[in-house]
């Protein structure tokens, strides 16, 4: 007798195969109807004449997402009278039985391992407070930084007294999220030569939603500019430093001096890249290294001083998006 | 009587509205790039700009509450907002009172326990006033808070109603407000119908109060629809852009 075994398929996939995206799936219009009885339906057209994507389920505060008690409430929702309601304006996301609402414009919500750029706001007992665009300042412990010269030893009282020689108020740092405290504050660390004080460049802040998690957040662009895309929406654009990790002068990691040979043309490319990022952020476009390069190329036809004009910014962003799309196609 | 006629014999008000008619509401969110959330709102000729910063690290150590966020409201009226130019000091009692009204109406609605040791700042700037400043401020602040992604159990919608001559009227303008009308401002959660603020500064016969409350409540629900449309459109627009 012939016996065949089928590999297991989740029920949702059987019901709705075309809309599956791994185990994480957005609500579809039909699906919304069967979990929802008291939902008023909106027309599929926005006021601006944009056709609404049926896979996007937008909710506003106090809107009922589902009245089915089988669902669990996630971030951005609350439960009242056994109904799951939204507490934010955003997009509904579902992972199995867990429903959450993702706000589209909000402060940084971090995860362990994220690369962030931050600014030192306070020097305290054995720790620095760092502004990372989150709902509280992150904490950088004295024990989570490298000593100059790469010496490996316990931090002593003498180190505690010269904390301002490492990082001072107003300094910019790039760091990694190491852990969370009980109240939701982040503990960050700079125990790698990749991380540490930032010099030789310019800072720009965009919405954290625009920077996505990817393999590397340290990029060297072909125009001779380095970019650090902090997941918290803080971005650092600096002059290229041509050295490999083992050539870094470990004595100089806490230096406050810019390198001496930054030419006017280097400065101009830094400014250009910063303005390109600003143009992309203004149009709410995801920011990554390739789109920055395309925007940079698109910006070359304009004078640097024109990059602040709204229509020029918009043109650059549109051109960069078109260039990315043409590569994909 | 030398008073201005507030109601024509046909029952229309000075600006041609019917008693239960709101003024035109114009609203936009995300008008400021630096703020976490912002909104601009017009109720007829009353114009308000709201900016929300946070939840962020509390600025003063003494204010920190370990298990929830604090809400801080700063309310300001531009000197050019009225017919006659008038400068108000930062510590004007009237301004501080308004700020505390607004703070009180949001405290039960914002889910502050999600943001321990943080602070949410709401800055309100009145650009032009033509009656109903408090309602406009509360509505603008709601929009700005939602734009900033601050968790709230519901919208807070505010509306005024007053007794204009012999009829209950909604959303009073400056002329109606300044000619000795009894006026009540209500801030309501439109979904549950709960009231977070009821403010009245003049005398009114108790029999007439209920009519005003009902009318203002109706107004709040209408305002909610207008605000919700703006918020939803903005959210859908952003969702569209980020879906690519």
XYZ file of C-alpha atoms in Angstrom:
573
model
C 0.000 0.000 0.000
C 1.253 3.399 -0.919
C 1.345 5.987 1.826
C 2.161 9.630 1.052
C 2.992 12.330 3.546
C 2.215 15.958 2.883
C 4.375 18.605 4.474
C 2.336 20.709 6.930
C 0.821 23.924 5.575
C -0.571 26.575 7.917
C -4.307 27.035 7.663
C -4.049 30.695 6.739
C -1.881 29.806 3.759
C -4.524 27.445 2.461
C -7.252 30.046 2.800
C -5.385 32.856 1.291
C -2.328 31.660 -0.537
C -1.739 34.682 -2.724
C -1.458 37.052 0.222
C 0.996 35.122 2.339
C 4.270 36.757 3.142
C 6.054 34.283 5.436
C 4.220 33.937 8.700
C 3.723 37.681 8.943
C 0.872 38.980 6.908
C -1.059 42.160 6.568
C -4.822 42.220 6.647
C -6.496 41.865 3.334
C -9.756 43.492 2.535
C -11.701 40.221 2.581
C -9.995 39.101 5.720
C -10.844 42.315 7.473
C -14.501 41.594 6.880
C -14.565 38.173 8.414
C -12.885 39.160 11.651
C -14.783 42.372 11.902
C -18.469 42.840 12.267
C -18.817 46.425 13.370
C -16.288 47.987 11.076
C -17.384 50.738 8.757
C -15.847 50.422 5.356
C -14.142 53.226 3.574
C -14.095 53.947 -0.048
C -11.088 52.675 -1.857
C -10.058 56.097 -2.985
C -8.286 58.804 -1.020
C -9.085 62.461 -1.373
C -5.959 63.100 -3.388
C -7.181 60.574 -5.950
C -4.636 57.929 -4.929
C -5.909 54.387 -5.269
C -5.835 52.646 -1.910
C -3.800 49.485 -1.610
C -6.249 46.879 -0.267
C -3.525 45.054 1.668
C -2.920 48.095 3.871
C -5.301 48.336 6.787
C -5.093 51.792 8.327
C -6.672 52.458 11.716
C -7.009 55.535 13.898
C -7.272 55.746 17.715
C -10.303 54.057 19.305
C -11.118 52.178 16.129
C -12.173 48.567 16.668
C -9.696 46.216 15.001
C -11.484 43.041 15.941
C -14.146 41.950 18.383
C -12.987 38.348 18.275
C -11.702 37.424 21.731
C -9.307 34.878 20.231
C -6.815 37.575 19.232
C -4.108 38.908 21.514
C -3.311 42.556 21.815
C 0.127 43.755 20.763
C 1.795 47.164 20.622
C -0.435 50.084 19.725
C -3.644 48.401 20.837
C -5.721 48.074 23.985
C -8.646 45.935 25.026
C -12.028 47.217 26.081
C -15.197 45.106 26.423
C -13.327 42.147 24.885
C -12.638 44.130 21.731
C -9.173 44.974 20.467
C -8.973 48.699 19.748
C -6.201 50.774 18.255
C -4.485 53.411 20.349
C -2.500 54.889 17.447
C -2.947 55.975 13.870
C -1.096 53.433 11.799
C -1.074 50.141 9.970
C -2.436 46.902 11.417
C -0.001 44.002 11.462
C -0.700 40.458 12.476
C 1.562 37.603 13.458
C -0.609 34.536 14.034
C -2.950 35.575 16.860
C -1.079 38.717 17.837
C -2.437 41.987 16.533
C -0.398 45.155 16.678
C -0.579 48.626 15.167
C 2.579 50.100 13.704
C 2.614 53.895 13.824
C 4.072 55.489 10.709
C 5.736 58.459 12.284
C 7.052 58.056 15.785
C 10.107 57.964 18.003
C 12.736 55.263 17.773
C 11.822 51.879 19.231
C 15.020 49.889 19.373
C 16.032 46.283 19.391
C 19.169 44.666 20.718
C 21.968 44.816 18.159
C 20.779 48.005 16.456
C 23.406 50.497 15.335
C 22.485 53.943 16.616
C 23.994 57.386 16.388
C 23.506 59.540 19.463
C 24.534 62.702 21.200
C 25.914 62.803 24.733
C 23.576 64.884 26.889
C 24.953 64.273 30.348
C 27.979 62.858 32.122
C 26.869 61.087 35.294
C 28.178 58.562 37.817
C 30.048 55.914 35.780
C 27.741 56.508 32.832
C 26.840 58.852 30.028
C 23.311 59.752 29.026
C 22.911 59.690 25.247
C 20.077 61.179 23.213
C 19.114 58.523 20.657
C 15.723 59.900 19.604
C 13.977 57.350 21.835
C 11.457 58.067 24.557
C 14.229 58.132 27.129
C 17.934 58.866 26.892
C 20.055 55.751 26.377
C 22.733 54.903 28.905
C 26.359 54.300 27.966
C 28.122 52.728 30.948
C 31.779 53.470 31.561
C 32.267 49.700 31.567
C 30.886 49.441 28.019
C 33.482 51.633 26.312
C 36.993 50.820 25.161
C 39.901 52.525 26.823
C 42.251 54.540 24.606
C 45.070 52.364 23.382
C 42.842 49.311 23.561
C 44.037 48.369 27.045
C 41.933 45.621 28.569
C 41.392 46.178 32.281
C 38.763 46.988 34.868
C 37.742 50.630 34.942
C 39.134 52.373 38.003
C 38.352 55.523 39.890
C 40.929 57.377 37.798
C 38.979 56.467 34.660
C 35.813 57.697 36.303
C 37.443 61.065 36.973
C 38.494 61.556 33.380
C 35.216 60.509 31.748
C 34.928 63.911 30.092
C 38.188 63.203 28.266
C 36.438 60.288 26.554
C 33.035 61.776 25.806
C 31.879 65.278 26.612
C 28.383 66.748 26.517
C 27.475 67.426 22.882
C 29.798 64.778 21.414
C 28.333 62.476 18.820
C 28.824 58.737 19.146
C 27.937 55.677 17.150
C 27.064 52.695 19.307
C 25.140 49.451 19.442
C 22.092 48.687 21.582
C 23.230 46.148 24.144
C 20.295 45.626 26.518
C 17.142 47.153 27.937
C 16.590 48.372 31.462
C 13.407 47.606 33.361
C 11.848 50.973 32.494
C 12.502 50.555 28.781
C 15.687 52.653 28.573
C 18.464 51.319 26.347
C 21.929 50.377 27.448
C 24.370 50.936 24.588
C 28.032 50.013 24.111
C 30.973 51.101 21.997
C 33.219 48.084 22.627
C 34.370 47.725 19.052
C 36.603 49.809 16.831
C 33.631 50.337 14.501
C 31.917 52.331 17.228
C 32.975 55.404 19.121
C 33.279 59.121 18.733
C 32.288 60.760 15.444
C 34.463 63.351 13.722
C 35.112 64.882 10.288
C 31.535 65.250 9.183
C 27.999 66.424 9.428
C 24.896 65.241 11.266
C 21.366 64.921 9.950
C 18.230 63.624 11.586
C 15.391 61.893 9.705
C 12.337 59.948 10.783
C 13.424 56.581 12.282
C 10.851 54.811 10.100
C 12.969 55.644 7.035
C 16.041 53.659 8.058
C 15.551 49.925 7.770
C 17.556 47.184 9.418
C 20.152 45.761 7.027
C 23.455 43.921 7.011
C 25.637 46.956 7.375
C 24.933 50.478 8.480
C 28.426 51.732 7.688
C 28.791 52.683 4.054
C 31.542 54.217 1.930
C 30.039 55.973 -1.059
C 31.844 56.288 -4.353
C 31.883 60.062 -4.002
C 34.458 59.759 -1.226
C 32.059 60.130 1.664
C 31.307 57.752 4.536
C 27.768 57.420 5.816
C 26.570 55.853 9.058
C 22.835 55.179 8.974
C 21.718 54.993 12.588
C 18.527 52.986 12.986
C 17.206 55.737 15.219
C 17.050 58.085 12.252
C 20.243 59.905 13.149
C 22.673 59.851 10.254
C 26.348 60.771 10.198
C 27.988 61.843 6.946
C 31.759 62.215 7.100
C 34.896 62.464 5.021
C 36.271 59.077 3.977
C 38.986 57.710 6.223
C 41.038 55.272 4.126
C 42.192 52.684 6.630
C 41.368 49.173 7.627
C 40.281 48.331 11.158
C 43.707 47.130 12.329
C 45.441 50.301 11.218
C 43.292 52.566 13.391
C 45.365 54.546 15.830
C 43.730 53.336 19.035
C 45.191 56.245 20.991
C 43.199 58.669 18.864
C 39.693 57.159 19.209
C 38.634 59.820 21.700
C 40.372 62.725 19.960
C 38.396 65.898 19.395
C 40.437 67.002 16.371
C 39.209 66.623 12.814
C 41.731 65.283 10.343
C 43.679 68.074 8.735
C 43.422 67.264 5.053
C 39.691 67.697 4.458
C 39.673 69.615 1.188
C 36.948 72.067 0.161
C 35.754 69.528 -2.423
C 35.417 66.891 0.340
C 33.357 69.358 2.335
C 31.222 70.038 -0.687
C 30.470 66.358 -1.249
C 29.590 65.950 2.426
C 27.175 68.871 2.181
C 25.749 67.467 -1.038
C 25.144 64.040 0.491
C 23.529 65.628 3.549
C 21.188 67.614 1.340
C 20.369 64.538 -0.735
C 19.406 62.649 2.431
C 17.285 65.607 3.481
C 15.581 65.600 0.072
C 14.809 61.876 0.346
C 13.515 62.285 3.910
C 11.271 65.133 2.854
C 9.533 62.837 0.359
C 9.386 60.008 2.904
C 11.564 57.585 0.950
C 13.508 54.749 2.591
C 17.144 55.685 2.980
C 19.929 53.249 2.112
C 23.341 53.496 0.508
C 22.251 52.861 -3.090
C 19.479 55.441 -3.108
C 21.836 58.007 -1.583
C 24.318 57.364 -4.420
C 21.592 57.803 -7.015
C 20.357 60.965 -5.347
C 23.935 62.232 -5.266
C 24.318 61.646 -8.988
C 20.982 63.331 -9.641
C 22.048 66.314 -7.548
C 25.225 66.941 -9.549
C 23.316 68.935 -12.167
C 22.379 71.517 -9.524
C 24.583 73.976 -7.703
C 25.083 73.134 -4.043
C 23.238 76.231 -2.877
C 20.143 75.258 -4.896
C 19.747 71.987 -3.019
C 17.694 73.739 -0.355
C 14.954 74.650 -2.795
C 11.882 72.531 -2.320
C 11.283 71.716 -5.991
C 14.932 70.820 -6.550
C 14.810 68.485 -3.535
C 11.688 66.885 -4.881
C 13.225 66.449 -8.362
C 16.317 64.795 -6.909
C 14.211 62.392 -4.828
C 12.018 61.465 -7.786
C 15.020 60.901 -10.020
C 16.726 58.710 -7.415
C 13.607 56.574 -6.984
C 13.317 56.210 -10.773
C 16.959 55.106 -10.976
C 16.446 52.469 -8.268
C 13.279 51.219 -9.965
C 15.017 50.926 -13.340
C 17.719 48.745 -11.773
C 15.125 46.506 -10.159
C 13.276 46.102 -13.468
C -31.664 97.725 23.718
C -28.502 98.829 21.953
C -27.057 95.337 21.806
C -26.095 93.707 18.525
C -28.841 91.522 17.103
C -27.359 88.033 17.458
C -30.224 86.219 15.846
C -32.190 87.424 12.841
C -35.965 86.950 12.809
C -35.397 84.006 10.462
C -33.233 82.383 13.155
C -29.853 82.918 11.504
C -26.779 84.032 13.452
C -24.490 87.023 12.795
C -22.310 85.044 10.412
C -25.283 83.496 8.648
C -25.093 80.108 10.307
C -28.003 78.196 11.753
C -27.852 77.607 15.541
C -26.626 74.019 15.307
C -24.104 74.633 12.540
C -20.333 74.461 12.989
C -17.928 76.824 11.292
C -15.720 75.463 8.545
C -12.895 73.337 9.916
C -9.578 73.167 8.081
C -6.953 70.832 9.455
C -3.504 69.601 8.490
C -0.983 67.493 10.352
C 2.813 67.300 10.127
C 3.280 70.991 9.434
C 6.521 71.308 11.403
C 9.556 69.220 10.512
C 11.374 69.520 13.828
C 8.505 68.450 16.092
C 7.572 64.805 16.622
C 3.998 65.699 15.792
C 2.257 68.878 14.768
C -1.072 70.120 13.530
C -2.637 73.293 12.209
C -6.333 73.792 12.748
C -8.853 76.455 11.784
C -12.344 76.769 13.195
C -13.641 79.515 10.949
C -11.315 82.402 11.710
C -9.798 80.899 14.853
C -6.387 79.549 13.914
C -4.183 77.396 16.110
C -0.838 75.678 15.662
C 0.051 72.732 17.896
C 3.414 71.012 18.277
C 4.134 67.870 20.263
C 7.609 66.820 21.361
C 8.132 63.454 22.917
C 7.719 61.161 24.662
C 11.260 62.192 25.508
C 13.624 62.306 28.470
C 12.109 64.495 31.194
C 13.907 67.835 31.285
C 13.860 68.226 35.055
C 14.923 65.407 37.289
C 12.409 66.499 39.964
C 9.458 66.027 37.623
C 10.260 62.428 36.680
C 7.590 59.896 37.582
C 9.010 56.382 37.609
C 5.977 54.577 36.189
C 4.428 56.968 33.685
C 5.034 59.986 31.472
C 4.192 63.519 32.478
C 2.318 65.843 30.159
C 3.441 69.421 29.920
C 1.324 72.000 28.107
C 2.489 75.439 27.098
C -0.134 77.744 25.745
C 0.570 81.037 24.055
C -1.475 83.681 22.295
C 0.180 85.721 19.573
C -0.001 89.477 20.181
C -1.447 89.982 16.696
C -4.210 87.408 17.154
C -6.899 89.872 18.221
C -8.285 93.049 16.695
C -6.318 95.100 19.138
C -2.662 94.237 19.575
C -1.980 92.924 23.026
C 1.109 91.371 24.485
C 0.681 88.790 27.234
C 3.416 87.842 29.638
C 4.536 84.245 29.917
C 3.054 83.971 33.387
C -0.321 85.456 32.564
C -2.781 83.691 34.898
C -5.274 83.334 32.078
C -2.776 81.485 29.883
C -1.685 79.205 32.700
C -5.306 78.376 33.440
C -5.970 77.462 29.815
C -2.827 75.314 29.751
C -3.980 73.430 32.826
C -7.431 72.874 31.303
C -5.832 71.335 28.243
C -3.480 69.234 30.350
C -6.365 67.931 32.445
C -8.411 66.976 29.425
C -5.568 64.862 27.998
C -4.282 63.189 31.142
C -6.956 60.475 31.306
C -6.737 59.743 27.584
C -3.024 59.500 26.810
C -1.759 56.076 27.913
C 1.091 57.528 29.954
C 2.013 54.253 31.644
C 3.591 53.108 28.365
C 6.250 55.783 28.668
C 7.794 55.616 32.142
C 10.169 58.423 33.200
C 9.378 60.426 30.068
C 7.741 63.713 29.247
C 5.340 64.740 26.506
C 5.399 68.434 25.658
C 2.469 70.075 23.926
C 3.052 73.603 22.655
C 0.056 75.577 21.470
C 0.174 78.848 19.622
C -2.983 80.809 18.872
C -2.420 82.692 15.639
C -5.814 84.287 15.275
C -8.775 84.262 17.623
C -12.403 84.525 16.745
C -14.079 82.675 19.591
C -13.661 79.091 20.727
C -9.933 79.254 21.413
C -10.034 76.467 23.998
C -11.913 74.066 21.731
C -9.569 74.794 18.832
C -6.532 74.201 21.051
C -7.803 70.876 22.367
C -8.674 69.679 18.876
C -5.312 70.772 17.486
C -3.463 69.113 20.379
C -5.319 65.835 19.750
C -4.243 65.864 16.125
C -0.646 66.680 16.999
C -0.499 63.912 19.627
C -1.817 61.350 17.162
C 0.637 62.608 14.544
C 3.465 62.109 17.057
C 2.410 58.487 17.563
C 1.562 58.954 21.239
C -0.793 56.177 22.393
C -4.269 57.426 23.307
C -7.420 55.489 24.121
C -9.511 57.864 22.017
C -9.590 61.236 20.331
C -10.382 64.212 22.544
C -12.769 66.493 20.679
C -13.894 69.789 22.131
C -16.816 71.999 21.210
C -18.508 75.049 22.667
C -22.191 75.782 22.910
C -23.915 78.859 24.228
C -27.265 80.425 24.764
C -27.524 83.020 22.000
C -30.543 85.210 22.771
C -33.343 82.649 22.842
C -31.710 79.620 21.295
C -28.950 77.170 22.040
C -26.169 77.615 19.477
C -22.978 75.744 18.793
C -19.387 76.873 18.096
C -19.735 80.562 19.077
C -17.693 83.178 17.292
C -16.125 86.263 18.846
C -19.131 88.551 18.463
C -21.442 86.039 20.084
C -18.950 85.251 22.827
C -18.305 88.860 23.754
C -21.909 89.971 24.026
C -22.541 88.446 27.400
C -23.624 84.971 26.297
C -23.396 82.004 28.622
C -20.985 79.611 27.038
C -19.900 76.078 27.903
C -16.906 74.205 26.457
C -16.939 70.437 26.513
C -14.120 68.039 25.682
C -15.412 64.614 24.899
C -14.174 61.170 23.903
C -16.341 60.675 20.828
C -16.390 56.846 20.870
C -17.420 56.370 24.491
C -19.171 59.710 24.997
C -17.190 60.356 28.186
C -16.507 63.992 29.043
C -12.989 64.971 30.145
C -13.571 68.698 30.456
C -16.594 70.899 31.005
C -15.862 74.546 31.458
C -18.253 77.442 31.995
C -17.502 80.885 33.335
C -20.873 82.604 33.249
C -24.259 82.125 34.843
C -26.881 79.999 33.166
C -30.247 78.708 34.263
C -29.935 75.071 35.182
C -32.853 74.085 32.920
C -30.929 75.288 29.899
C -27.732 73.428 30.732
C -28.754 70.052 29.437
C -29.673 71.417 26.028
C -26.212 72.995 25.754
C -24.487 69.790 26.797
C -26.373 67.737 24.238
C -25.668 70.247 21.506
C -21.963 70.515 22.343
C -21.764 66.727 22.452
C -23.232 66.522 18.969
C -20.677 69.098 17.839
C -17.831 67.036 19.295
C -18.962 64.012 17.279
C -19.061 66.059 14.092
C -15.620 67.500 14.792
C -14.336 63.980 15.406
C -15.366 62.946 11.916
C -13.537 65.872 10.350
C -10.350 65.264 12.364
C -10.479 61.514 11.763
C -10.659 62.051 8.021
C -7.530 64.199 8.065
C -5.636 61.745 10.279
C -6.712 58.761 8.197
C -5.746 60.403 4.930
C -2.334 61.270 6.296
C -1.841 57.741 7.649
C -2.898 56.197 4.360
C -0.604 58.493 2.427
C 2.371 57.540 4.614
C 1.475 53.848 4.558
C 1.407 54.036 0.787
C 4.832 55.648 0.636
C 6.354 53.187 3.067
C 4.769 50.117 1.500
C 7.126 50.116 -1.495
